[in-house]
Each structure stands twice: as structure tokens, then as C-alpha cells.
Coordinates of C-alpha atoms and ligand atoms in Angstrom, one line a residue:
X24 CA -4.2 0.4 -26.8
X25 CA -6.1 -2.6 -25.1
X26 CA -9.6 -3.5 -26.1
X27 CA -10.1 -5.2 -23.6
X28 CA -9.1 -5.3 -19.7
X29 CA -10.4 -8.4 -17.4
X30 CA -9.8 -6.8 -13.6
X31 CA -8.7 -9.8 -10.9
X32 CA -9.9 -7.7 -8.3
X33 CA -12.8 -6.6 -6.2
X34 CA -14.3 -3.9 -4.2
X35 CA -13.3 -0.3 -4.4
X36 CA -10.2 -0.9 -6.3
X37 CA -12.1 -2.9 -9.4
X38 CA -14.6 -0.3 -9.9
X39 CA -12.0 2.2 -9.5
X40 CA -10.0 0.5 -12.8
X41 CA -13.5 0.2 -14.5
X42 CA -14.3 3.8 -14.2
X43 CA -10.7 4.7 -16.0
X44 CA -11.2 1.9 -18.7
X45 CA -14.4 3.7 -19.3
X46 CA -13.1 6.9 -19.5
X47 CA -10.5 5.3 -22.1
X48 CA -13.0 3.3 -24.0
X49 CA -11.5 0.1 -23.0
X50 CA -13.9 -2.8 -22.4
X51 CA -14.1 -4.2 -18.6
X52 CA -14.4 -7.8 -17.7
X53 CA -15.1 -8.7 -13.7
X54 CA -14.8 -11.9 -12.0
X55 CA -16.3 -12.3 -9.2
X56 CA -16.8 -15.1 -6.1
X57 CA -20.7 -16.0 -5.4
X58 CA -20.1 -14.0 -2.2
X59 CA -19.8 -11.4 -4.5
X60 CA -22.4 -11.5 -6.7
X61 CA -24.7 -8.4 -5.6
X62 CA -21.3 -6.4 -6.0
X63 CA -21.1 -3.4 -8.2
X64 CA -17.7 -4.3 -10.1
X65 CA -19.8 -6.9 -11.6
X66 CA -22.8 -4.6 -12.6
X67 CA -20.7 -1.8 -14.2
X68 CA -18.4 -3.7 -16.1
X69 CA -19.2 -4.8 -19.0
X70 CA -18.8 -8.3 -18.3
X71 CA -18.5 -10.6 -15.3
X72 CA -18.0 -13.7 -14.8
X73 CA -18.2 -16.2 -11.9
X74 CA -15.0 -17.6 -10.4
X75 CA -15.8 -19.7 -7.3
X76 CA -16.3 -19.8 -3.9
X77 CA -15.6 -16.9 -1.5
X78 CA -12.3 -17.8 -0.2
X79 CA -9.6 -16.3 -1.9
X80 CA -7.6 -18.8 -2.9
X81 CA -10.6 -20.7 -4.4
X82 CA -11.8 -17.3 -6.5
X83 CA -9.6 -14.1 -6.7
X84 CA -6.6 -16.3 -6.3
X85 CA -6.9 -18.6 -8.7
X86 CA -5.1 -18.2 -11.5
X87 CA -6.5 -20.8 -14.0
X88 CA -10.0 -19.7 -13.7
X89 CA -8.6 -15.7 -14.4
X90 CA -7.0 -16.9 -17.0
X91 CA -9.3 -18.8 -18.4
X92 CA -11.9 -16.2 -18.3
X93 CA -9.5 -14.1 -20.0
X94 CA -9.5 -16.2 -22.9
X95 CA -12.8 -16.7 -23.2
X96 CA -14.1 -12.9 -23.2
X97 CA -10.6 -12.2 -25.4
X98 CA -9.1 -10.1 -23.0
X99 CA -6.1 -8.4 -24.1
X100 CA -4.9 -7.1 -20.4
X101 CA -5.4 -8.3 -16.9
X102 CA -5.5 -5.5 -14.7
X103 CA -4.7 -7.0 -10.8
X104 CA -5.6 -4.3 -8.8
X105 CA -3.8 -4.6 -5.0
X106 CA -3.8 -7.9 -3.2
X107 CA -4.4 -11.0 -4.2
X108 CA -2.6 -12.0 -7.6
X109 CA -0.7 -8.0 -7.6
X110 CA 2.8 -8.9 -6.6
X111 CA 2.2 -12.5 -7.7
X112 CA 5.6 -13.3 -10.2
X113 CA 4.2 -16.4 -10.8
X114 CA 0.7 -15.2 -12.6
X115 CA 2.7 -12.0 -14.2
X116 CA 4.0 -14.8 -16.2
X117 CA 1.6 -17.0 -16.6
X118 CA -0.2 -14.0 -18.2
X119 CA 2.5 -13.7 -20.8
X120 CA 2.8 -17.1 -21.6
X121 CA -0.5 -16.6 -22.8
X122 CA -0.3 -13.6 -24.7
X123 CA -2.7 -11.6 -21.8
X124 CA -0.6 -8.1 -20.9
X125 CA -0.3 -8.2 -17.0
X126 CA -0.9 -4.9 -15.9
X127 CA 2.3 -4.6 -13.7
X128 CA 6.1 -5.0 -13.7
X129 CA 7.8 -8.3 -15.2
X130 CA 7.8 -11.2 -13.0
X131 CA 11.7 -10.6 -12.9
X132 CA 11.2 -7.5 -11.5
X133 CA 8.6 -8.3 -8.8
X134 CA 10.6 -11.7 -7.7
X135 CA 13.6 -8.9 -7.4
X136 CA 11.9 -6.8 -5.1
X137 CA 9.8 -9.5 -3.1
X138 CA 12.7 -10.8 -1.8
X139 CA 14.2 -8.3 0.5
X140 CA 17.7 -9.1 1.0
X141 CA 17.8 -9.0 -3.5
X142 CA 16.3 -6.1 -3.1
X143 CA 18.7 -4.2 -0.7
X144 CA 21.5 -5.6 -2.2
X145 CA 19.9 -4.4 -6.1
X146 CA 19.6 -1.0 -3.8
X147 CA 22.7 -0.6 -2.5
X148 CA 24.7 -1.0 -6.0
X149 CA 22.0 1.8 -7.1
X150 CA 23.1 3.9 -4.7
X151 CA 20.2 4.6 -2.5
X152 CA 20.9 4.4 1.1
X153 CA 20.2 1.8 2.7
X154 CA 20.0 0.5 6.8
X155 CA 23.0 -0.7 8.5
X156 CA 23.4 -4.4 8.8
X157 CA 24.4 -7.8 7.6
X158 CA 25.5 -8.1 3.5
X159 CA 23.3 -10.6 3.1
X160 CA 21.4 -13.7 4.4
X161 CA 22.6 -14.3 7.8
X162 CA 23.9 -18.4 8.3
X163 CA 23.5 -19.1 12.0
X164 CA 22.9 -17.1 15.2
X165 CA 26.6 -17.0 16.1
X166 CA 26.8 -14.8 12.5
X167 CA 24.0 -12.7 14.1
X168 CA 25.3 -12.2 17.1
X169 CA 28.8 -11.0 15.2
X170 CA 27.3 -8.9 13.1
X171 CA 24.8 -7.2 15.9
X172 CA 27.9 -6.3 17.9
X173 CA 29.7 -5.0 15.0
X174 CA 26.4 -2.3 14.4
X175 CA 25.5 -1.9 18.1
X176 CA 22.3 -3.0 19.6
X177 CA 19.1 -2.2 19.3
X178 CA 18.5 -4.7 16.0
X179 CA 15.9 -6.0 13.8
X180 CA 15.9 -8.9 11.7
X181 CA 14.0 -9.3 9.3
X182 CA 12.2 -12.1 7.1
X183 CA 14.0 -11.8 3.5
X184 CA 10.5 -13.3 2.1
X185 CA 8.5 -11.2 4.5
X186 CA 7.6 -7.3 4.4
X187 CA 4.6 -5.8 5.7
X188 CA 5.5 -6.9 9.4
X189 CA 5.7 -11.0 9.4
X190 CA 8.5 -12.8 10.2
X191 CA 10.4 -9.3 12.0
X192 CA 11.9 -9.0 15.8
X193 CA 13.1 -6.2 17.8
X194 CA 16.3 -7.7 19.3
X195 CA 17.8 -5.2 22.4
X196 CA 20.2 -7.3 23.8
X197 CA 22.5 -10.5 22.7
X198 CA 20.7 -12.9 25.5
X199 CA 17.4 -12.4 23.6
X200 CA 19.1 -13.2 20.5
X201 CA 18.3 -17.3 19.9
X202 CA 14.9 -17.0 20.9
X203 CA 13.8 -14.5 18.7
X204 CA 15.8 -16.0 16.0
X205 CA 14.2 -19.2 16.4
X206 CA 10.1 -17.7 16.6
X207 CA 11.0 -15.3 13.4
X208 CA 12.4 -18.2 11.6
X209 CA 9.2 -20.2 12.2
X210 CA 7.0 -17.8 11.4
X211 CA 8.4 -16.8 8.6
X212 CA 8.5 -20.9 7.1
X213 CA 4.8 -20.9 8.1
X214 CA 4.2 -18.0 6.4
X215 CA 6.4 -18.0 3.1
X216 CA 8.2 -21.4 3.3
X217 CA 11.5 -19.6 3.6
X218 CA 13.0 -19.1 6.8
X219 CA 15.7 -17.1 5.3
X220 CA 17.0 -14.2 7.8
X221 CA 18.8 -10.7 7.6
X222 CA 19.6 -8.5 10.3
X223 CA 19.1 -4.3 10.4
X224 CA 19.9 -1.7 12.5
X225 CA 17.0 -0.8 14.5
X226 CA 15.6 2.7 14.3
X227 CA 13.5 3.8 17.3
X228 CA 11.0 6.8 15.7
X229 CA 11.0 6.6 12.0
X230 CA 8.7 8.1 9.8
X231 CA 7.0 5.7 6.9
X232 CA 7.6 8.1 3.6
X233 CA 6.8 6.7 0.5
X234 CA 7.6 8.0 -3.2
X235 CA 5.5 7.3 -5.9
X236 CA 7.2 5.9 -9.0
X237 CA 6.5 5.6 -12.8
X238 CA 8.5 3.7 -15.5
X239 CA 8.0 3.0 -18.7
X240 CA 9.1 0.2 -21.4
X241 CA 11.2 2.9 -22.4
X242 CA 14.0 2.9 -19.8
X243 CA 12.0 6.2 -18.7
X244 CA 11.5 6.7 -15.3
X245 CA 9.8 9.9 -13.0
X246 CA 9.0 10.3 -9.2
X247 CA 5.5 11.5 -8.5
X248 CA 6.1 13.1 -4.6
X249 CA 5.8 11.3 -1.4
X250 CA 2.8 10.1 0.7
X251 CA 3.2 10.0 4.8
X252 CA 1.8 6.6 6.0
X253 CA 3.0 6.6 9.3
X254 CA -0.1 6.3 11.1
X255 CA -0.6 2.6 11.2
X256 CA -1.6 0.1 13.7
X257 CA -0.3 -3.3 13.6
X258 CA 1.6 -2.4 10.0
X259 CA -2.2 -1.5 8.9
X260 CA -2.1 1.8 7.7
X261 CA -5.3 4.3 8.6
X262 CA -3.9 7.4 6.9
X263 CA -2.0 8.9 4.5
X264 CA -1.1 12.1 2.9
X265 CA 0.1 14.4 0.8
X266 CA 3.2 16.5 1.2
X267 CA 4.2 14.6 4.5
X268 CA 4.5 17.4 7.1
X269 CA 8.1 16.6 7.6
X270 CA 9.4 17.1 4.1
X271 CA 11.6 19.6 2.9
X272 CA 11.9 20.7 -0.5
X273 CA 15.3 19.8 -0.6
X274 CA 15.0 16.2 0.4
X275 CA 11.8 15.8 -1.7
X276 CA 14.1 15.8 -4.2
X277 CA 17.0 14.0 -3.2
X278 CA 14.4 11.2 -2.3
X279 CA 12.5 11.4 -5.6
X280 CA 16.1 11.0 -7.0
X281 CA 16.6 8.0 -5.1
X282 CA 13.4 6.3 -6.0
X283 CA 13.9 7.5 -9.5
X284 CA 17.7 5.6 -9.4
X285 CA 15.9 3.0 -7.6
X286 CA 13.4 2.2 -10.6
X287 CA 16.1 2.9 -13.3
X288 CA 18.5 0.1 -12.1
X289 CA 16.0 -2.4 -12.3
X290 CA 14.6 -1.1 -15.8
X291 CA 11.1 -1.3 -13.5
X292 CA 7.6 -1.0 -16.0
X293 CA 4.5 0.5 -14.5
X294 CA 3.7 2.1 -11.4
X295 CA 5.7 1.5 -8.2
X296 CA 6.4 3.1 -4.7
X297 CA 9.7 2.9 -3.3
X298 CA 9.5 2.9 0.7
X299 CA 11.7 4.7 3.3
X300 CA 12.3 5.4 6.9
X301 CA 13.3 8.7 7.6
X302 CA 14.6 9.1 10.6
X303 CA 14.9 12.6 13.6
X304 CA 17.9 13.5 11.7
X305 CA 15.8 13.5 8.0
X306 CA 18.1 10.6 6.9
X307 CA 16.6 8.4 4.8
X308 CA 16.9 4.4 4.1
X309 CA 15.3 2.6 1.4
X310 CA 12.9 -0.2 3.2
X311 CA 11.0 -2.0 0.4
X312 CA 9.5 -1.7 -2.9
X313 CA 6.0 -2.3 -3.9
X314 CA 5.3 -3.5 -7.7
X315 CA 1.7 -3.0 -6.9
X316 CA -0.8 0.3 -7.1
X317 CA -1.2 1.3 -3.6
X318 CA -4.8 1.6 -1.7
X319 CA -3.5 5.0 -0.8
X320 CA -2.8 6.0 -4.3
X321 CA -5.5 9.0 -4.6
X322 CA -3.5 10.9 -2.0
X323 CA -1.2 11.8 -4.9
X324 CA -3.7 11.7 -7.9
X325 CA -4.9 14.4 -6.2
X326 CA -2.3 16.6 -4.9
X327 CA -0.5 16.3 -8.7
X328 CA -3.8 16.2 -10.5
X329 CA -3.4 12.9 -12.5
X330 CA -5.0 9.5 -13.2
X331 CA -2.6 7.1 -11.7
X332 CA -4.6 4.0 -13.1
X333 CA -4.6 5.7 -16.6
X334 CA -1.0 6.3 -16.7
X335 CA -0.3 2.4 -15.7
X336 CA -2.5 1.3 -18.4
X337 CA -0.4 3.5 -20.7
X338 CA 2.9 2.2 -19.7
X339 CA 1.7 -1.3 -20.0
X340 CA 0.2 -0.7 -23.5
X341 CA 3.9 0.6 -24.3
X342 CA 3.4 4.3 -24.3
X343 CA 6.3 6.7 -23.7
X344 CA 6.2 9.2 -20.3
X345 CA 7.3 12.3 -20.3
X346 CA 9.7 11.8 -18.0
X347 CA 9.3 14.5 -15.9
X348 CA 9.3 14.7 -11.9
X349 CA 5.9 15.8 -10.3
X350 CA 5.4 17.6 -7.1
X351 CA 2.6 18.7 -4.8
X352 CA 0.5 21.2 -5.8
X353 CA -2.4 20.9 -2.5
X354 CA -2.4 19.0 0.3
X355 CA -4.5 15.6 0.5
X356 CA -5.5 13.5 3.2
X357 CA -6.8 10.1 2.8
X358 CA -8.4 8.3 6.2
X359 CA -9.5 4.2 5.2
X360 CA -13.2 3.9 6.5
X361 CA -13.2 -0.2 7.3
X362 CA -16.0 -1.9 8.4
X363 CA -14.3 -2.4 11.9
X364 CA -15.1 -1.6 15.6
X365 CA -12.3 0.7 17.0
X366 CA -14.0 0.8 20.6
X367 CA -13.3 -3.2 20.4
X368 CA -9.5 -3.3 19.1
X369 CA -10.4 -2.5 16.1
X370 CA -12.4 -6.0 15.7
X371 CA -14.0 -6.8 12.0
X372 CA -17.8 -5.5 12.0
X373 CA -19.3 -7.1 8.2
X374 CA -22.6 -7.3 8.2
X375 CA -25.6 -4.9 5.8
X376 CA -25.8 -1.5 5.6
X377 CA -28.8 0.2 6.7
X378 CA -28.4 3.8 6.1
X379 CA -25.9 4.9 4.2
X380 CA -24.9 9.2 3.1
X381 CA -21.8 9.8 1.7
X382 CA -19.8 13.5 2.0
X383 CA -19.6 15.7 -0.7
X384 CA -18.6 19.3 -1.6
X385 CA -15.8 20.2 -3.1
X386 CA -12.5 18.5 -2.3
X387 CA -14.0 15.9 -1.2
X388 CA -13.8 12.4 -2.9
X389 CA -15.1 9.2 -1.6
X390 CA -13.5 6.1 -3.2
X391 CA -15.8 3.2 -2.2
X392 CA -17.7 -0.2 -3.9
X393 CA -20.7 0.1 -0.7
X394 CA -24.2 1.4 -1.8
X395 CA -27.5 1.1 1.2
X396 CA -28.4 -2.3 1.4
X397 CA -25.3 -3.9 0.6
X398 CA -23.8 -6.9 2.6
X399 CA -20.3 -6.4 3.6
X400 CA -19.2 -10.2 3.0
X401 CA -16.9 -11.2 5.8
X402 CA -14.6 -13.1 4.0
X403 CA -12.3 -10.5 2.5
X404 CA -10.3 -7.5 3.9
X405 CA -12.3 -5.3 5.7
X406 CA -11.4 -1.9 3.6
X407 CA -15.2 -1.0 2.5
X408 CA -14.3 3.5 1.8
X409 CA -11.5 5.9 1.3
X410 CA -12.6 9.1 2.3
X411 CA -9.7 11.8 0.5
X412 CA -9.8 15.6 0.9
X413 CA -7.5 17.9 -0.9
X414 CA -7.3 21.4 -0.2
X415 CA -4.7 24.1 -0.5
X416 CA -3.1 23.7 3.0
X417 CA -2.9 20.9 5.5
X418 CA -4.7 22.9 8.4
X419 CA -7.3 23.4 5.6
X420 CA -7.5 19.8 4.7
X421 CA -8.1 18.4 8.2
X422 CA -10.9 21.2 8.3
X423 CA -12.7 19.8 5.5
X424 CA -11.5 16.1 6.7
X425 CA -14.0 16.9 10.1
X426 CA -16.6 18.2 7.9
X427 CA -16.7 15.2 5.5
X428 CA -16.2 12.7 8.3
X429 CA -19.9 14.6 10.5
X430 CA -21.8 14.0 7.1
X431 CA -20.5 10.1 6.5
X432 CA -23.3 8.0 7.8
X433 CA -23.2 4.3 7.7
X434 CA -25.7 2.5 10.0
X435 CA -25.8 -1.3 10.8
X436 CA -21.9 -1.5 10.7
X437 CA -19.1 -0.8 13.0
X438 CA -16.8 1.6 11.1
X439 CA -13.8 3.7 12.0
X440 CA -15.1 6.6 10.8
X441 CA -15.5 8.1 15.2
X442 CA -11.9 7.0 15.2
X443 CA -10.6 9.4 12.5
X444 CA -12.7 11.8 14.0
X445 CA -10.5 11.6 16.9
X446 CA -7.7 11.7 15.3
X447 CA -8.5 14.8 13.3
X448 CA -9.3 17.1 16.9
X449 CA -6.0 15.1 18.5
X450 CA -2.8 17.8 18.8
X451 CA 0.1 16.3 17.7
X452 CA -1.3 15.3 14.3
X453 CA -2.6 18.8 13.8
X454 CA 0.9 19.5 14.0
X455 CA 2.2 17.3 11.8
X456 CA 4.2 15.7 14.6
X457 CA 3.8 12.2 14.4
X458 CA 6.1 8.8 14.0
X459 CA 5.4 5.0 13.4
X460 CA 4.8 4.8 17.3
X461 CA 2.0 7.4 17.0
X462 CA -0.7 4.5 17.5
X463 CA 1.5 2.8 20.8
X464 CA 0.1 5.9 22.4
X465 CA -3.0 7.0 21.0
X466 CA -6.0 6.9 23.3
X467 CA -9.8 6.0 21.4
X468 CA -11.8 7.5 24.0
X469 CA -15.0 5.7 24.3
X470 CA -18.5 7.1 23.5
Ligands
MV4_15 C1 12.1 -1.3 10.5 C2 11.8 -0.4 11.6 C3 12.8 0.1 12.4 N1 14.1 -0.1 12.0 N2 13.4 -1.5 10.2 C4 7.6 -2.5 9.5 C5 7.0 -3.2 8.3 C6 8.2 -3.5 7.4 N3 8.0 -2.9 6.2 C7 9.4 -2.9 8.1 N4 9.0 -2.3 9.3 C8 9.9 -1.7 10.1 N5 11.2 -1.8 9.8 C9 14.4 -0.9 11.0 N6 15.6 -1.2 10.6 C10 10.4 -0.3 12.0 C11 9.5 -0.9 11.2 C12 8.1 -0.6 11.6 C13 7.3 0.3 10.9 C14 7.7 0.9 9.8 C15 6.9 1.7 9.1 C16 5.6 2.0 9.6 C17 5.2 1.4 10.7 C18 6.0 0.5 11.4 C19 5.5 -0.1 12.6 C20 6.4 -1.0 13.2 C21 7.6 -1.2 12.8

């Protein structure tokens, strides 16, 4: 086992990895930028060192003064956390070139995956379903158009360096089709310096259903259940949970299946989630793979009872899993408290807090870096509390949801906690009955 883990992360997500290490009896190193100095990553580890400036690329991102840092506090593992350096091929070697275990899949294996059109094409000789549209890259806009009248309009096409949103277009008709491909094409050069193309089938109401994924350095591989994250706003997600109301038992585990073939044909290491839309029909299509753990991955430590960060440190230290599938035991509901304004389009809001009272109680757990009297630098994502319930049945979690949600206080911030109260009283997701359009037509009703 490691002696020693150096986390390239921040906010909830570092002290989340610290308090596992701890539990472990693995040492902690933090970096930090100066804007993060007061931050409690860098109290409760048992080191931390300075990295730069607050920008990004100048602290979190850069990978010299990480790994440096690593070498200096002999630091066995590097634990990236989300963001940043997570899906980053590049430092997942650079980390074994210098004998430091990145916490995380091969740089193979994410390059695989981050490119979408490898990925599909990996997926597809797996066997996982995958959306109708071109084999590959797509040439020229006269190949586009070919291959759009071949699958019928609507179409999508896609970035192959993108996910997440950038560098997509909703094409409904063939006259649209060179102006879109020419703005998707520059975005996606601006964005990933590759302007590379390929072209789906569009599907109008999908549902965004993850499954959790483990592998080992074994060849081992097990699903963990899904997690519902189609309520999102601008490809932000707001909540997720734990069975998604419109899962069946049986295609639980025909998707877990999937996911599981999925992480087997790429002999994947660590933790993963494989991405699908399912669509009114329950069919499912594999959309995109994340090498990464997820913000929303407490949804399903709690609904399978098991420490997700513990089990990716295991992998990466070369333990054997058991191999076995896991599935939902309670229902859990995570809503993302960010310090944002959703009465002003959901505008950023840093600034100090005040007065701060977090929930409590049982089923309640609040993952969150934010104490009273902290300043919310503005100069990173604006994520500052995850708020997760788990109770035995959905109409039970919302119930507690509301009840947490009246007892979170945090003054001298916008937050989005009124907003999930909303949510919570609005029908249709008490129901269950909700796609990735659900936030087109959601209605914030001022105070
Ligand atoms: C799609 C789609 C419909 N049809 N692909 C959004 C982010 C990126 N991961 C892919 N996305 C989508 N791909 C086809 N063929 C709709 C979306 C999409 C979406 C997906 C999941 C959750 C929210 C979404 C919001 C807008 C668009």
C-alpha cells in the first residue's frame, strides 16, 4: 500500500481523498494556490505545499510544480481528484516516468476514451450499442450531408476531442448543414486544437444514465449501479441519484453488462463511469466514458454502502476486486449547492460566508470544504457543497431532501440551495418523470 498520497486537487474533493487516506493510514500531501491558502485541504493534510498563483494553469495545472512537490515530500501516489490534471494522459505519464503511481487509468486508456470517435469505434467492437451515424471522422460536408440522408434528419455532430457539450450542433435540416459545420469546427480548434468531426443520430428526450465502473490490474472488472444525471442546465449537472426512476431491473443489468464489457475490452484500471442515453423506448447507447471519479460519486457510495475513493486507491496499489456486480440497496439523492445566483441565470456569487449551519440527522451527508468565515475565491469552479440523502425509498428521500435543504443556511452568498427547493415541491420530478430537456422548461419562480 502507498505511504504516501500528494492530492492535485482542491475543495471538497481533496479533503474528501484526505479523510480516506486517513482512515487508511496513508500520509496526505496538499498543494495549494495562494488563493487557497486559508483552505482546509491544506490544514488537514499532513502536508501542503504552495504551488502558484490562483489561475489554474499557473497552480493546479501545472504539472512540474506537482511533480516536483511529489518528490520532494516522497510521495508514492498522486491522487488527481476531478478536473484539472484527472483525464490529463499527458501527466498520467509523466507520473510514471517518475516512478509516482497516478491514481487513475493509464494514459493509453484515457487518450482512448478522450477521443470520442476511438472510443465509439473501441465500443462498438465491444459490443455495446452505440448511436447511429458516420464510422468514423467525417472528411468534408458533402460526406455529412451523405451520411445524414442515409440515417434521416434530425443529426448531431459532434467534436471527436470534445464531450461535455463543446464543439456539438443540432442539425434539422440539410440547408443548415455548412454553417453549423463550419461554427462547430471552430469552436472545437479554439477549444482542443482539433477540429476533427463525427456525425450522430439525434435523439430528442434522452435520459443521461450513468454506470459506475471498477477495474482492477487484474483484468477484473464489476459495475456498481447507475446514477440519473439528467437534470442539467447547460451540460452542468444539479442532481443526481440513485436507482434512476426509470430503471428496470432487467436493463440494470443488461447495462451494467455493457459497461462491464465496456471496461473489459480496454483492460481499464481504477474507477470509471461509462455514459448512456436511454431513450422512450429504454434503448440504450453508449455516449462517453469518464476515466475520472465523478463529483456525483456519493450517490452510489451510499446506495451500495462502499468507499468509492478507498476502493480506487486499492486498485491502483494493485489489489485484486472481488469481482462482483453491486446494486442499490436505498435510494440517494445528491443536489450540488454552488455559490451561484439562480434568480440571475444562475450567475457566479463568490464572495465570504457569514453565517453558515449545515443539515444533519440521519441520512443526511454534506460533502463540502466551506466552514463560516471562509472566502469563496472566484477563480475556480463554483461547486462549494453536495448535499446527499439516502433513504429507503425515493418519495422518502426527497422528504428528507426538503428537510435538509430548510436547515442549510449560508448567508453573504448567492447559493442554489431555494432552487433545489423548487425542484424538490415541482411534480414531474416527484414522479420521476424527467429528461435532459427538464431544465428548457423549468420555471425558478422568484422570491
Ligand atoms: C446527444 C444528444 C442527443 N442525441 N447525442 C450532451 C453532452 C455530451 N456528452 C453529449 N450530449 C448529448 N448528446 C445524440 N446523438 C443529447 C445530448 C445532450 C445531453 C445529454 C445528456 C444530458 C444533458 C444533455 C443536454 C443537452 C444535450
Amino acid at each position: 500500500m502507498f505511504k504516501k498520497i500528494l492530492i492535485a486537487n482542491r475543495g471538497e474533493i481533496a479533503l474528501r481523498i484526505i479523510r480516506t487516506c486517513k482512515e487508511m493510514g496513508i500520509k496526505t500531501v496538499a498543494v495549494y494556490s495562494t488563493a487557497d491558502k486559508d483552505s482546509l485541504h491544506v490544514r488537514f493534510a499532513d502536508e501542503a505545499v504552495c504551488i502558484g498563483p490562483p489561475p489554474s494553469n499557473q497552480s493546479y495545472l501545472n504539472m512540474s510544480a506537482i511533480i516536483s512537490v511529489a518528490e520532494i515530500t516522497n510521495a508514492d501516489a498522486i491522487h488527481p481528484g476531478y478536473g484539472f490534471l484527472a483525464e490529463n494522459a499527458k501527466f498520467a505519464r509523466v507520473c510514471a516516468d517518475h516512478n509516482i503511481k497516478f491514481i487513475g487509468p493509464t494514459g493509453d486508456m484515457i487518450d482512448k476514451m478522450g477521443d470520442k470517435v476511438t472510443a465509439k469505434k473501441t465500443m462498438r467492437e465491444a459490443n455495446v450499442p452505440t448511436i447511429p451515424g458516420s464510422e468514423g471522422l467525417l472528411d468534408s460536408v458533402e460526406h455529412g450531408l451523405e451520411v445524414a440522408e442515409k440515417i434521416g434528419y434530425p443529426i448531431i455532430i459532434k467534436a471527436t476531442a470534445g464531450g461535455g457539450g463543446k464543439g456539438m450542433r443540432i442539425i434539422r435540416n440539410p440547408e443548415q448543414f455548412q454553417e453549423m459545420w463550419d461554427s462547430a469546427r471552430q469552436e472545437s480548434q479554439a477549444a482542443f486544437g482539433n477540429a476533427g468531426m463525427y456525425l450522430e443520430k439525434f435523439l430528442e428526450n434522452p435520459r443521461h444514465i450513468e454506470i459506475q465502473i471498477i477495474g482492477d490490474q487484474h483484468g477484473k472488472a464489476c459495475h456498481l449501479s447507475e446514477r440519473d444525471c439528467s437534470v442539467q442546465r447547460r451540460h452542468q449537472k444539479l442532481v443526481e441519484e440513485s436507482p434512476s426512476p426509470y430503471m428496470t431491473e432487467e436493463l440494470r443489468i443488461e447495462m451494467g453488462n455493457a459497461a462491464v464489457r465496456a471496461s473489459k475490452s480496454i483492460g481499464y484500471e481504477g474507477v470509471g463511469t461509462i455514459e448512456f442515453l436511454v431513450d422512450e423506448d429504454r434503448k440504450y447507447y453508449f455516449m462517453e466514458m469518464n476515466t475520472r471519479i465523478q463529483v456525483e460519486h456519493p450517490v452510489t457510495e451510499e446506495v451500495i454502502g462502499y468507499d468509492l475513493i478507498k476502493e480506487q486507491i486499492k486498485v491502483a496499489a494493485g489489489i485484486e476486486i472481488i469481482g462482483q456486480d453491486y446494486f442499490p440497496q436505498v435510494h440517494a439523492i445528491e443536489c450540488r449547492i454552488n455559490a451561484e445566483d439562480p434568480f440571475k441565470d444562475f450567475r457566479p456569487s463568490p464572495g465570504k460566508i457569514k453565517v453558515l449551519h449545515i443539515p444533519g440527522g440521519q441520512g443526511v451527508r454534506v460533502d463540502t470544504h466551506v466552514y463560516a468565515s471562509y472566502s469563496i475565491p472566484p477563480n475556480y469552479d463554483s461547486m462549494i457543497a453536495k448535499l446527499i440523502v439516502s433513504a429507503r425509498t425515493r418519495t422518502e428521500a426527497i422528504t428528507k431532501m426538503k428537510r435538509a435543504l430548510s436547515e442549510f443556511v449560508i448567508e453573504g452568498i448567492n447559493t442554489t440551495i431555494p432552487f433545489h427547493e423548487q425542484l424538490m415541491e415541482n411534480k414531474q420530478f416527484a414522479e420521476g418523470n424527467y429528461t435532459n430537456k427538464f431544465m428548457e422548461t423549468f420555471e425558478i419562480k422568484k422570491p
